[in-house]
Amino acid sequence: MVRALLIEDDRKLASLLREFLGQHGVEAAVAEDGPHALRELSMQRFDILLLDLMLPGMDGLSLTRRIRERWRRHSSW
């Protein structure tokens, strides 16, 4: 099964997307903001991230940069 992290602050939209993904064999966890997403990423592995660009506190582009920095530090390229 594919595991996704859906980073979306609109709860209704996140619920609809999670349901849609589930119907297509994708198990989705939801994070409502950047810090929550970073915690989820530190605790679990995901196959794909679905990211809203307009997040409260930390926009999606800033979050993407933080995720890349962490990944580069911890990967074995």
PDB file of C-alpha atoms in Angstrom, residues 6-75:
ATOM      1  CA  LEU A   6      -1.343  15.132   3.125  1.00  0.00           C
ATOM      2  CA  ILE A   7      -0.376  18.565   4.425  1.00  0.00           C
ATOM      3  CA  GLU A   8      -3.541  20.670   4.276  1.00  0.00           C
ATOM      4  CA  ASP A   9      -5.010  23.146   6.758  1.00  0.00           C
ATOM      5  CA  ASP A  10      -8.571  23.055   5.388  1.00  0.00           C
ATOM      6  CA  ARG A  11     -10.088  20.174   7.362  1.00  0.00           C
ATOM      7  CA  LYS A  12     -12.997  19.595   4.993  1.00  0.00           C
ATOM      8  CA  LEU A  13     -10.730  19.464   1.937  1.00  0.00           C
ATOM      9  CA  ALA A  14      -8.243  17.224   3.782  1.00  0.00           C
ATOM     10  CA  SER A  15     -11.053  14.835   4.697  1.00  0.00           C
ATOM     11  CA  LEU A  16     -12.326  14.677   1.111  1.00  0.00           C
ATOM     12  CA  LEU A  17      -8.822  14.117  -0.273  1.00  0.00           C
ATOM     13  CA  ARG A  18      -8.055  11.459   2.326  1.00  0.00           C
ATOM     14  CA  GLU A  19     -11.258   9.609   1.450  1.00  0.00           C
ATOM     15  CA  PHE A  20     -10.536   9.863  -2.288  1.00  0.00           C
ATOM     16  CA  LEU A  21      -6.986   8.597  -1.835  1.00  0.00           C
ATOM     17  CA  GLY A  22      -8.209   5.719   0.327  1.00  0.00           C
ATOM     18  CA  GLN A  23     -10.585   4.646  -2.441  1.00  0.00           C
ATOM     19  CA  HIS A  24      -7.551   4.387  -4.710  1.00  0.00           C
ATOM     20  CA  GLY A  25      -5.335   2.355  -2.408  1.00  0.00           C
ATOM     21  CA  VAL A  26      -3.448   5.201  -0.785  1.00  0.00           C
ATOM     22  CA  GLU A  27      -3.304   5.383   3.014  1.00  0.00           C
ATOM     23  CA  ALA A  28      -3.054   9.081   3.937  1.00  0.00           C
ATOM     24  CA  ALA A  29      -2.062  10.718   7.193  1.00  0.00           C
ATOM     25  CA  VAL A  30      -2.982  14.385   7.564  1.00  0.00           C
ATOM     26  CA  ALA A  31      -0.920  17.253   8.976  1.00  0.00           C
ATOM     27  CA  GLU A  32      -2.581  20.660   9.353  1.00  0.00           C
ATOM     28  CA  ASP A  33       0.579  22.785   9.309  1.00  0.00           C
ATOM     29  CA  GLY A  34       4.336  22.746   8.772  1.00  0.00           C
ATOM     30  CA  PRO A  35       5.463  21.866  12.310  1.00  0.00           C
ATOM     31  CA  HIS A  36       2.940  19.013  12.479  1.00  0.00           C
ATOM     32  CA  ALA A  37       4.170  17.749   9.088  1.00  0.00           C
ATOM     33  CA  LEU A  38       7.794  17.816  10.263  1.00  0.00           C
ATOM     34  CA  ARG A  39       6.846  15.776  13.362  1.00  0.00           C
ATOM     35  CA  GLU A  40       4.987  13.221  11.212  1.00  0.00           C
ATOM     36  CA  LEU A  41       7.977  12.958   8.872  1.00  0.00           C
ATOM     37  CA  SER A  42      10.343  12.365  11.800  1.00  0.00           C
ATOM     38  CA  MET A  43       8.177   9.499  13.097  1.00  0.00           C
ATOM     39  CA  GLN A  44       7.035   7.734   9.906  1.00  0.00           C
ATOM     40  CA  ARG A  45       8.097   7.050   6.340  1.00  0.00           C
ATOM     41  CA  PHE A  46       5.883   8.146   3.469  1.00  0.00           C
ATOM     42  CA  ASP A  47       5.978   7.349  -0.220  1.00  0.00           C
ATOM     43  CA  ILE A  48       4.561  10.702  -1.270  1.00  0.00           C
ATOM     44  CA  LEU A  49       3.818  14.157   0.150  1.00  0.00           C
ATOM     45  CA  LEU A  50       0.820  16.181  -0.979  1.00  0.00           C
ATOM     46  CA  LEU A  51       1.444  19.750   0.105  1.00  0.00           C
ATOM     47  CA  ASP A  52      -0.708  22.873   0.241  1.00  0.00           C
ATOM     48  CA  LEU A  53       1.356  25.975  -0.556  1.00  0.00           C
ATOM     49  CA  MET A  54      -0.766  28.339   1.569  1.00  0.00           C
ATOM     50  CA  LEU A  55      -0.303  26.971   5.104  1.00  0.00           C
ATOM     51  CA  PRO A  56      -0.585  28.906   8.368  1.00  0.00           C
ATOM     52  CA  GLY A  57       2.693  29.827  10.043  1.00  0.00           C
ATOM     53  CA  MET A  58       5.006  28.237   7.491  1.00  0.00           C
ATOM     54  CA  ASP A  59       4.120  28.313   3.803  1.00  0.00           C
ATOM     55  CA  GLY A  60       4.498  25.214   1.667  1.00  0.00           C
ATOM     56  CA  LEU A  61       7.656  26.412  -0.104  1.00  0.00           C
ATOM     57  CA  SER A  62       9.411  27.079   3.215  1.00  0.00           C
ATOM     58  CA  LEU A  63       8.308  23.671   4.452  1.00  0.00           C
ATOM     59  CA  THR A  64       9.655  22.048   1.280  1.00  0.00           C
ATOM     60  CA  ARG A  65      13.036  23.704   1.860  1.00  0.00           C
ATOM     61  CA  ARG A  66      13.137  22.455   5.471  1.00  0.00           C
ATOM     62  CA  ILE A  67      12.230  18.918   4.398  1.00  0.00           C
ATOM     63  CA  ARG A  68      14.962  18.937   1.730  1.00  0.00           C
ATOM     64  CA  GLU A  69      17.570  20.225   4.209  1.00  0.00           C
ATOM     65  CA  ARG A  70      16.696  17.479   6.697  1.00  0.00           C
ATOM     66  CA  TRP A  71      16.680  14.816   4.010  1.00  0.00           C
ATOM     67  CA  ARG A  72      20.089  15.880   2.690  1.00  0.00           C
ATOM     68  CA  ARG A  73      21.580  15.761   6.188  1.00  0.00           C
ATOM     69  CA  HIS A  74      20.206  12.297   6.881  1.00  0.00           C
ATOM     70  CA  SER A  75      20.454  10.617   3.478  1.00  0.00           C
TER      71      SER A  75
END
